[in-house]
PDB file of C-alpha atoms in Angstrom:
ATOM      1  CA  MET A   1       8.426 -20.091 -18.656  1.00 73.00           C
ATOM      2  CA  SER A   2       5.320 -18.234 -19.826  1.00 81.00           C
ATOM      3  CA  LYS A   3       3.071 -16.523 -17.334  1.00 95.00           C
ATOM      4  CA  ARG A   4      -0.409 -17.913 -16.831  1.00 97.00           C
ATOM      5  CA  LEU A   5      -2.255 -14.764 -17.932  1.00 98.00           C
ATOM      6  CA  GLU A   6       0.221 -13.489 -20.493  1.00 97.00           C
ATOM      7  CA  GLY A   7      -1.514 -11.138 -22.947  1.00 96.00           C
ATOM      8  CA  LYS A   8      -4.859 -11.237 -21.130  1.00 98.00           C
ATOM      9  CA  ILE A   9      -6.954  -8.154 -20.411  1.00 98.00           C
ATOM     10  CA  ALA A  10      -8.505  -8.299 -16.935  1.00 98.00           C
ATOM     11  CA  LEU A  11     -10.934  -6.107 -15.024  1.00 98.00           C
ATOM     12  CA  VAL A  12     -11.203  -6.093 -11.228  1.00 98.00           C
ATOM     13  CA  THR A  13     -14.030  -4.077  -9.725  1.00 98.00           C
ATOM     14  CA  GLY A  14     -13.418  -2.782  -6.219  1.00 97.00           C
ATOM     15  CA  GLY A  15      -9.693  -3.103  -6.857  1.00 97.00           C
ATOM     16  CA  THR A  16      -8.293  -0.446  -4.553  1.00 97.00           C
ATOM     17  CA  SER A  17      -7.933  -2.488  -1.371  1.00 96.00           C
ATOM     18  CA  GLY A  18      -8.288  -5.894   0.235  1.00 96.00           C
ATOM     19  CA  ILE A  19      -9.024  -8.915  -1.910  1.00 97.00           C
ATOM     20  CA  GLY A  20      -9.591  -6.835  -5.047  1.00 98.00           C
ATOM     21  CA  LEU A  21      -6.213  -5.148  -4.871  1.00 98.00           C
ATOM     22  CA  ALA A  22      -4.455  -8.413  -4.043  1.00 98.00           C
ATOM     23  CA  ALA A  23      -6.137 -10.147  -6.987  1.00 98.00           C
ATOM     24  CA  ALA A  24      -5.228  -7.334  -9.355  1.00 98.00           C
ATOM     25  CA  HIS A  25      -1.613  -7.550  -8.191  1.00 98.00           C
ATOM     26  CA  ASP A  26      -1.467 -11.321  -8.636  1.00 98.00           C
ATOM     27  CA  MET A  27      -3.027 -11.229 -12.096  1.00 98.00           C
ATOM     28  CA  ALA A  28      -0.669  -8.453 -13.196  1.00 98.00           C
ATOM     29  CA  ARG A  29       2.262 -10.490 -11.894  1.00 97.00           C
ATOM     30  CA  GLU A  30       1.020 -13.370 -14.045  1.00 98.00           C
ATOM     31  CA  GLY A  31       1.116 -11.222 -17.175  1.00 98.00           C
ATOM     32  CA  ALA A  32      -2.351  -9.664 -17.446  1.00 98.00           C
ATOM     33  CA  LYS A  33      -2.982  -6.021 -18.204  1.00 98.00           C
ATOM     34  CA  VAL A  34      -5.290  -5.100 -15.362  1.00 98.00           C
ATOM     35  CA  TYR A  35      -7.975  -2.456 -15.122  1.00 98.00           C
ATOM     36  CA  ILE A  36      -9.307  -1.658 -11.655  1.00 98.00           C
ATOM     37  CA  THR A  37     -12.213   0.420 -10.445  1.00 98.00           C
ATOM     38  CA  GLY A  38     -12.761   2.429  -7.301  1.00 97.00           C
ATOM     39  CA  ARG A  39     -15.039   5.217  -6.142  1.00 96.00           C
ATOM     40  CA  ARG A  40     -12.371   7.460  -4.606  1.00 96.00           C
ATOM     41  CA  ALA A  41      -9.739   9.032  -6.862  1.00 97.00           C
ATOM     42  CA  ALA A  42      -6.940   9.220  -4.282  1.00 97.00           C
ATOM     43  CA  GLU A  43      -7.237   5.556  -3.333  1.00 97.00           C
ATOM     44  CA  LEU A  44      -7.489   4.548  -6.987  1.00 98.00           C
ATOM     45  CA  ASP A  45      -4.330   6.461  -7.908  1.00 97.00           C
ATOM     46  CA  LYS A  46      -2.455   4.918  -4.987  1.00 97.00           C
ATOM     47  CA  ALA A  47      -3.539   1.415  -5.974  1.00 98.00           C
ATOM     48  CA  VAL A  48      -2.447   1.922  -9.593  1.00 98.00           C
ATOM     49  CA  GLN A  49       0.982   3.047  -8.406  1.00 97.00           C
ATOM     50  CA  LEU A  50       1.276  -0.008  -6.174  1.00 96.00           C
ATOM     51  CA  LEU A  51       0.280  -2.345  -8.981  1.00 97.00           C
ATOM     52  CA  GLY A  52       2.598  -1.100 -11.706  1.00 95.00           C
ATOM     53  CA  HIS A  53       2.708  -3.464 -14.717  1.00 94.00           C
ATOM     54  CA  GLY A  54       0.774  -0.954 -16.813  1.00 96.00           C
ATOM     55  CA  ALA A  55      -2.344  -1.191 -14.638  1.00 98.00           C
ATOM     56  CA  VAL A  56      -5.109   1.306 -15.371  1.00 98.00           C
ATOM     57  CA  GLY A  57      -7.535   2.820 -12.883  1.00 98.00           C
ATOM     58  CA  VAL A  58     -11.036   3.897 -13.882  1.00 98.00           C
ATOM     59  CA  GLN A  59     -12.930   5.878 -11.273  1.00 98.00           C
ATOM     60  CA  GLY A  60     -16.555   4.919 -10.872  1.00 98.00           C
ATOM     61  CA  ASP A  61     -19.267   3.310  -8.790  1.00 98.00           C
ATOM     62  CA  VAL A  62     -20.479  -0.114  -9.933  1.00 98.00           C
ATOM     63  CA  THR A  63     -23.960   0.670  -8.608  1.00 98.00           C
ATOM     64  CA  VAL A  64     -24.259   3.493 -11.168  1.00 98.00           C
ATOM     65  CA  GLU A  65     -25.078   2.245 -14.668  1.00 97.00           C
ATOM     66  CA  ALA A  66     -23.596   5.302 -16.373  1.00 98.00           C
ATOM     67  CA  ASP A  67     -20.284   4.595 -14.625  1.00 98.00           C
ATOM     68  CA  LEU A  68     -20.380   0.981 -15.805  1.00 98.00           C
ATOM     69  CA  ASP A  69     -21.079   2.128 -19.359  1.00 98.00           C
ATOM     70  CA  ALA A  70     -18.128   4.524 -19.223  1.00 98.00           C
ATOM     71  CA  LEU A  71     -15.886   1.782 -17.801  1.00 98.00           C
ATOM     72  CA  MET A  72     -16.683  -0.687 -20.569  1.00 98.00           C
ATOM     73  CA  LYS A  73     -16.306   2.022 -23.198  1.00 98.00           C
ATOM     74  CA  THR A  74     -12.847   2.842 -21.860  1.00 98.00           C
ATOM     75  CA  ILE A  75     -11.730  -0.786 -22.014  1.00 98.00           C
ATOM     76  CA  GLY A  76     -13.364  -1.364 -25.383  1.00 98.00           C
ATOM     77  CA  GLU A  77     -11.707   1.644 -27.005  1.00 98.00           C
ATOM     78  CA  ALA A  78      -8.295   0.872 -25.529  1.00 98.00           C
ATOM     79  CA  GLU A  79      -8.217  -2.917 -25.813  1.00 98.00           C
ATOM     80  CA  GLY A  80     -11.113  -4.082 -27.973  1.00 98.00           C
ATOM     81  CA  ARG A  81     -11.785  -7.033 -25.703  1.00 98.00           C
ATOM     82  CA  LEU A  82     -11.902  -8.323 -22.135  1.00 98.00           C
ATOM     83  CA  ASP A  83     -10.607 -11.773 -21.210  1.00 98.00           C
ATOM     84  CA  VAL A  84     -11.123 -11.855 -17.434  1.00 98.00           C
ATOM     85  CA  LEU A  85     -13.743 -10.174 -15.265  1.00 99.00           C
ATOM     86  CA  PHE A  86     -13.462 -10.347 -11.487  1.00 98.00           C
ATOM     87  CA  ALA A  87     -16.724  -8.833 -10.228  1.00 98.00           C
ATOM     88  CA  ASN A  88     -15.454  -8.212  -6.737  1.00 98.00           C
ATOM     89  CA  ALA A  89     -16.940  -4.891  -5.586  1.00 97.00           C
ATOM     90  CA  GLY A  90     -19.478  -5.184  -2.794  1.00 95.00           C
ATOM     91  CA  GLY A  91     -19.818  -5.223   0.951  1.00 93.00           C
ATOM     92  CA  GLY A  92     -22.278  -5.044   3.777  1.00 91.00           C
ATOM     93  CA  GLY A  93     -22.819  -4.423   7.446  1.00 91.00           C
ATOM     94  CA  LEU A  94     -24.239  -6.137  10.489  1.00 91.00           C
ATOM     95  CA  ALA A  95     -27.926  -5.894  11.319  1.00 95.00           C
ATOM     96  CA  PRO A  96     -29.673  -8.526  13.448  1.00 95.00           C
ATOM     97  CA  LEU A  97     -33.264  -9.467  12.747  1.00 97.00           C
ATOM     98  CA  GLY A  98     -35.385  -6.731  14.313  1.00 97.00           C
ATOM     99  CA  ASP A  99     -32.915  -4.000  13.363  1.00 97.00           C
ATOM    100  CA  ILE A 100     -32.945  -4.559   9.597  1.00 98.00           C
ATOM    101  CA  THR A 101     -34.123  -1.458   7.745  1.00 98.00           C
ATOM    102  CA  PRO A 102     -35.239  -1.046   4.135  1.00 98.00           C
ATOM    103  CA  ALA A 103     -32.167   1.124   3.558  1.00 98.00           C
ATOM    104  CA  HIS A 104     -29.838  -1.603   4.872  1.00 97.00           C
ATOM    105  CA  PHE A 105     -31.529  -4.226   2.711  1.00 98.00           C
ATOM    106  CA  ASP A 106     -31.525  -2.098  -0.435  1.00 98.00           C
ATOM    107  CA  ASP A 107     -27.913  -0.973  -0.035  1.00 97.00           C
ATOM    108  CA  THR A 108     -26.644  -4.518   0.495  1.00 98.00           C
ATOM    109  CA  PHE A 109     -28.500  -6.008  -2.450  1.00 98.00           C
ATOM    110  CA  GLN A 110     -27.676  -3.075  -4.696  1.00 98.00           C
ATOM    111  CA  ARG A 111     -23.949  -3.502  -4.050  1.00 97.00           C
ATOM    112  CA  ASN A 112     -23.741  -7.285  -3.951  1.00 98.00           C
ATOM    113  CA  VAL A 113     -26.401  -8.422  -6.413  1.00 98.00           C
ATOM    114  CA  ARG A 114     -27.713  -5.688  -8.695  1.00 98.00           C
ATOM    115  CA  ALA A 115     -24.253  -4.263  -9.384  1.00 98.00           C
ATOM    116  CA  VAL A 116     -22.866  -7.737 -10.106  1.00 98.00           C
ATOM    117  CA  VAL A 117     -25.650  -8.461 -12.580  1.00 98.00           C
ATOM    118  CA  PHE A 118     -25.118  -5.299 -14.564  1.00 98.00           C
ATOM    119  CA  THR A 119     -21.334  -5.371 -14.346  1.00 98.00           C
ATOM    120  CA  VAL A 120     -21.348  -8.810 -15.942  1.00 98.00           C
ATOM    121  CA  GLN A 121     -24.057  -7.962 -18.450  1.00 98.00           C
ATOM    122  CA  LYS A 122     -22.327  -4.804 -19.649  1.00 98.00           C
ATOM    123  CA  ALA A 123     -18.979  -6.608 -19.923  1.00 98.00           C
ATOM    124  CA  LEU A 124     -20.331  -9.408 -22.125  1.00 98.00           C
ATOM    125  CA  PRO A 125     -20.008  -7.586 -25.482  1.00 98.00           C
ATOM    126  CA  LEU A 126     -16.256  -7.316 -24.833  1.00 98.00           C
ATOM    127  CA  MET A 127     -15.752 -10.934 -23.834  1.00 98.00           C
ATOM    128  CA  ARG A 128     -14.651 -13.662 -26.243  1.00 94.00           C
ATOM    129  CA  VAL A 129     -14.608 -17.459 -26.335  1.00 96.00           C
ATOM    130  CA  GLY A 130     -12.422 -18.698 -23.494  1.00 95.00           C
ATOM    131  CA  GLY A 131     -13.264 -15.760 -21.260  1.00 98.00           C
ATOM    132  CA  SER A 132     -13.475 -16.195 -17.499  1.00 98.00           C
ATOM    133  CA  ILE A 133     -15.878 -14.462 -15.131  1.00 99.00           C
ATOM    134  CA  ILE A 134     -15.198 -14.741 -11.403  1.00 99.00           C
ATOM    135  CA  LEU A 135     -17.738 -13.558  -8.837  1.00 98.00           C
ATOM    136  CA  THR A 136     -16.991 -12.826  -5.199  1.00 98.00           C
ATOM    137  CA  GLY A 137     -19.195 -14.901  -2.969  1.00 98.00           C
ATOM    138  CA  SER A 138     -18.718 -15.662   0.714  1.00 97.00           C
ATOM    139  CA  ILE A 139     -19.010 -18.629   3.015  1.00 96.00           C
ATOM    140  CA  ALA A 140     -21.699 -16.502   4.661  1.00 94.00           C
ATOM    141  CA  GLY A 141     -23.848 -17.408   1.664  1.00 95.00           C
ATOM    142  CA  SER A 142     -23.999 -21.047   2.772  1.00 93.00           C
ATOM    143  CA  THR A 143     -23.497 -20.852   6.531  1.00 91.00           C
ATOM    144  CA  GLY A 144     -25.366 -19.032   9.262  1.00 88.00           C
ATOM    145  CA  THR A 145     -23.872 -15.855  10.699  1.00 87.00           C
ATOM    146  CA  GLN A 146     -25.550 -13.967  13.535  1.00 90.00           C
ATOM    147  CA  GLY A 147     -26.578 -10.437  12.576  1.00 93.00           C
ATOM    148  CA  PHE A 148     -25.460 -10.933   8.985  1.00 93.00           C
ATOM    149  CA  SER A 149     -28.566 -12.378   7.336  1.00 97.00           C
ATOM    150  CA  ILE A 150     -29.009  -9.777   4.601  1.00 98.00           C
ATOM    151  CA  TYR A 151     -25.370  -9.938   3.539  1.00 96.00           C
ATOM    152  CA  SER A 152     -25.564 -13.731   3.656  1.00 97.00           C
ATOM    153  CA  ALA A 153     -28.671 -13.731   1.488  1.00 98.00           C
ATOM    154  CA  SER A 154     -27.019 -11.436  -1.046  1.00 98.00           C
ATOM    155  CA  LYS A 155     -24.044 -13.780  -1.353  1.00 98.00           C
ATOM    156  CA  ALA A 156     -26.341 -16.786  -1.719  1.00 98.00           C
ATOM    157  CA  ALA A 157     -27.901 -14.880  -4.608  1.00 98.00           C
ATOM    158  CA  VAL A 158     -24.470 -14.456  -6.210  1.00 98.00           C
ATOM    159  CA  ARG A 159     -23.973 -18.216  -6.040  1.00 98.00           C
ATOM    160  CA  ALA A 160     -27.365 -18.754  -7.676  1.00 98.00           C
ATOM    161  CA  LEU A 161     -26.540 -16.313 -10.478  1.00 98.00           C
ATOM    162  CA  ALA A 162     -23.430 -18.280 -11.405  1.00 98.00           C
ATOM    163  CA  ARG A 163     -25.372 -21.531 -11.673  1.00 98.00           C
ATOM    164  CA  SER A 164     -27.749 -20.051 -14.240  1.00 98.00           C
ATOM    165  CA  TRP A 165     -25.227 -17.929 -16.119  1.00 98.00           C
ATOM    166  CA  VAL A 166     -23.145 -20.968 -17.077  1.00 98.00           C
ATOM    167  CA  LEU A 167     -26.190 -22.127 -19.024  1.00 98.00           C
ATOM    168  CA  ASP A 168     -26.835 -18.720 -20.556  1.00 98.00           C
ATOM    169  CA  LEU A 169     -23.214 -18.488 -21.726  1.00 98.00           C
ATOM    170  CA  LYS A 170     -22.448 -22.064 -22.758  1.00 96.00           C
ATOM    171  CA  GLU A 171     -22.749 -21.273 -26.480  1.00 97.00           C
ATOM    172  CA  ARG A 172     -20.251 -18.449 -26.062  1.00 97.00           C
ATOM    173  CA  GLY A 173     -17.593 -20.492 -24.309  1.00 97.00           C
ATOM    174  CA  ILE A 174     -17.380 -18.163 -21.317  1.00 98.00           C
ATOM    175  CA  ARG A 175     -16.901 -19.712 -17.877  1.00 98.00           C
ATOM    176  CA  VAL A 176     -18.412 -18.391 -14.639  1.00 98.00           C
ATOM    177  CA  ASN A 177     -17.110 -19.402 -11.221  1.00 98.00           C
ATOM    178  CA  VAL A 178     -17.393 -18.103  -7.666  1.00 98.00           C
ATOM    179  CA  VAL A 179     -14.639 -17.627  -5.113  1.00 98.00           C
ATOM    180  CA  SER A 180     -16.071 -17.638  -1.595  1.00 98.00           C
ATOM    181  CA  PRO A 181     -13.623 -16.372   1.015  1.00 97.00           C
ATOM    182  CA  GLY A 182     -13.892 -17.057   4.684  1.00 94.00           C
ATOM    183  CA  ALA A 183     -12.788 -14.485   7.235  1.00 92.00           C
ATOM    184  CA  THR A 184      -9.949 -12.590   5.561  1.00 95.00           C
ATOM    185  CA  ARG A 185      -7.799  -9.909   7.150  1.00 93.00           C
ATOM    186  CA  THR A 186      -9.051  -6.778   5.409  1.00 91.00           C
ATOM    187  CA  VAL A 187      -9.896  -3.277   6.580  1.00 88.00           C
ATOM    188  CA  GLY A 188     -13.533  -3.856   5.674  1.00 87.00           C
ATOM    189  CA  LEU A 189     -13.798  -6.905   7.900  1.00 89.00           C
ATOM    190  CA  ALA A 190     -12.077  -5.194  10.819  1.00 87.00           C
ATOM    191  CA  GLU A 191     -14.411  -2.202  10.594  1.00 89.00           C
ATOM    192  CA  LEU A 192     -17.403  -4.456  11.244  1.00 84.00           C
ATOM    193  CA  GLY A 193     -16.108  -4.616  14.819  1.00 86.00           C
ATOM    194  CA  GLY A 194     -16.524  -0.896  15.370  1.00 88.00           C
ATOM    195  CA  GLU A 195     -14.345   2.184  15.377  1.00 87.00           C
ATOM    196  CA  SER A 196     -11.877   1.305  18.131  1.00 92.00           C
ATOM    197  CA  LYS A 197      -8.814  -0.851  17.536  1.00 92.00           C
ATOM    198  CA  GLU A 198      -9.677  -2.890  20.625  1.00 91.00           C
ATOM    199  CA  ALA A 199     -13.113  -3.761  19.253  1.00 91.00           C
ATOM    200  CA  GLN A 200     -11.715  -4.542  15.820  1.00 94.00           C
ATOM    201  CA  ASP A 201      -8.991  -6.778  17.215  1.00 91.00           C
ATOM    202  CA  GLY A 202     -11.600  -8.536  19.342  1.00 89.00           C
ATOM    203  CA  LEU A 203     -13.727  -9.306  16.295  1.00 90.00           C
ATOM    204  CA  LEU A 204     -10.769 -10.516  14.230  1.00 92.00           C
ATOM    205  CA  GLY A 205      -9.594 -12.722  17.087  1.00 93.00           C
ATOM    206  CA  TYR A 206     -13.029 -14.248  17.495  1.00 91.00           C
ATOM    207  CA  LEU A 207     -13.347 -14.923  13.773  1.00 91.00           C
ATOM    208  CA  ALA A 208      -9.909 -16.524  13.676  1.00 91.00           C
ATOM    209  CA  SER A 209     -10.979 -18.875  16.480  1.00 94.00           C
ATOM    210  CA  LEU A 210     -13.753 -20.238  14.233  1.00 92.00           C
ATOM    211  CA  VAL A 211     -11.335 -21.308  11.497  1.00 95.00           C
ATOM    212  CA  PRO A 212      -9.898 -24.846  11.748  1.00 96.00           C
ATOM    213  CA  MET A 213      -6.514 -23.489  10.667  1.00 96.00           C
ATOM    214  CA  GLY A 214      -6.633 -21.123  13.644  1.00 95.00           C
ATOM    215  CA  ARG A 215      -6.047 -17.918  11.715  1.00 96.00           C
ATOM    216  CA  LEU A 216      -7.609 -15.471   9.278  1.00 96.00           C
ATOM    217  CA  GLY A 217      -6.937 -15.645   5.576  1.00 95.00           C
ATOM    218  CA  ASP A 218      -4.644 -13.185   3.867  1.00 96.00           C
ATOM    219  CA  PRO A 219      -5.938 -11.344   0.771  1.00 97.00           C
ATOM    220  CA  SER A 220      -3.009 -12.746  -1.220  1.00 98.00           C
ATOM    221  CA  GLU A 221      -4.278 -16.278  -0.547  1.00 98.00           C
ATOM    222  CA  ILE A 222      -7.685 -15.464  -1.995  1.00 98.00           C
ATOM    223  CA  ALA A 223      -5.994 -13.689  -4.898  1.00 98.00           C
ATOM    224  CA  ARG A 224      -4.175 -16.830  -5.956  1.00 98.00           C
ATOM    225  CA  VAL A 225      -7.485 -18.672  -6.175  1.00 98.00           C
ATOM    226  CA  VAL A 226      -8.849 -15.875  -8.373  1.00 98.00           C
ATOM    227  CA  THR A 227      -5.836 -16.113 -10.690  1.00 98.00           C
ATOM    228  CA  PHE A 228      -6.319 -19.874 -10.920  1.00 98.00           C
ATOM    229  CA  LEU A 229      -9.973 -19.414 -11.915  1.00 98.00           C
ATOM    230  CA  ALA A 230      -8.956 -16.741 -14.432  1.00 98.00           C
ATOM    231  CA  SER A 231      -6.357 -18.965 -16.067  1.00 98.00           C
ATOM    232  CA  ASP A 232      -6.502 -21.992 -18.339  1.00 97.00           C
ATOM    233  CA  ASP A 233      -5.417 -24.095 -15.348  1.00 97.00           C
ATOM    234  CA  SER A 234      -9.119 -24.157 -14.437  1.00 98.00           C
ATOM    235  CA  SER A 235     -10.347 -24.667 -18.008  1.00 97.00           C
ATOM    236  CA  PHE A 236     -12.826 -27.444 -17.061  1.00 98.00           C
ATOM    237  CA  MET A 237     -14.235 -25.613 -14.042  1.00 98.00           C
ATOM    238  CA  ASN A 238     -17.550 -23.911 -14.648  1.00 98.00           C
ATOM    239  CA  GLY A 239     -20.319 -22.959 -12.258  1.00 98.00           C
ATOM    240  CA  ALA A 240     -18.135 -23.963  -9.334  1.00 98.00           C
ATOM    241  CA  GLU A 241     -17.872 -22.348  -5.913  1.00 98.00           C
ATOM    242  CA  VAL A 242     -14.350 -22.483  -4.500  1.00 98.00           C
ATOM    243  CA  MET A 243     -14.264 -22.076  -0.734  1.00 97.00           C
ATOM    244  CA  ALA A 244     -11.077 -20.328   0.385  1.00 97.00           C
ATOM    245  CA  ASP A 245     -11.830 -20.330   4.083  1.00 97.00           C
ATOM    246  CA  GLY A 246      -9.322 -22.443   6.006  1.00 96.00           C
ATOM    247  CA  GLY A 247     -11.964 -25.172   6.294  1.00 96.00           C
ATOM    248  CA  GLN A 248     -14.556 -23.176   8.214  1.00 94.00           C
ATOM    249  CA  ALA A 249     -17.494 -24.012   5.941  1.00 93.00           C
ATOM    250  CA  GLN A 250     -16.705 -27.720   6.200  1.00 90.00           C
ATOM    251  CA  ILE A 251     -17.322 -28.100   9.930  1.00 87.00           C
TER     252      ILE A 251
END
């Protein structure tokens, strides 16, 4: 039985941990040759070793245009094309209204919006008919979250980008979809609770209590949604937002 991404070339930004690493692993398992990015060399090397399957790590920061140019040049020279782009890199912190600073705003939008725009734009010359672009959204983009308004706004912007890009790319036959995770058990989520394990566990427990399924998501569960959107199994899905959140956004 053939694998769903056999022979595909895939790029996962922010692929050294969490959802990005899990998605890279799942796509490689389904036959794709996967390129991942990360800012820190040691973490990137470790992730490549964990992935196996001929995965390639390219060190760089998606907020730096020169790094994006170098990344696409590397893939272009080695492969000549790109079939799947998972623009996953991003993040953000808590800041309630009254404590929001220009630096917090700029950092969040630079990572979650500006970097996504230019990652996708710079990847387009490598992409062919039938290509799939997946953006990482969040249920925070369509639900209220105390102290998280700037992050939420940045993820709402990601959703809006996808809606327009499907029109920009319709003549090229390239699909754009969004995967929007709910609370998922990652290091990044835990660290929002603070430095102590007690505080982190408290946050994760509280977030789990908000999910109808009564638990947090696992990165591997989000990864399987990404692989689905990358594959021909989702060939008639375009401009969609897939909530992978245990039902939280539905209540």
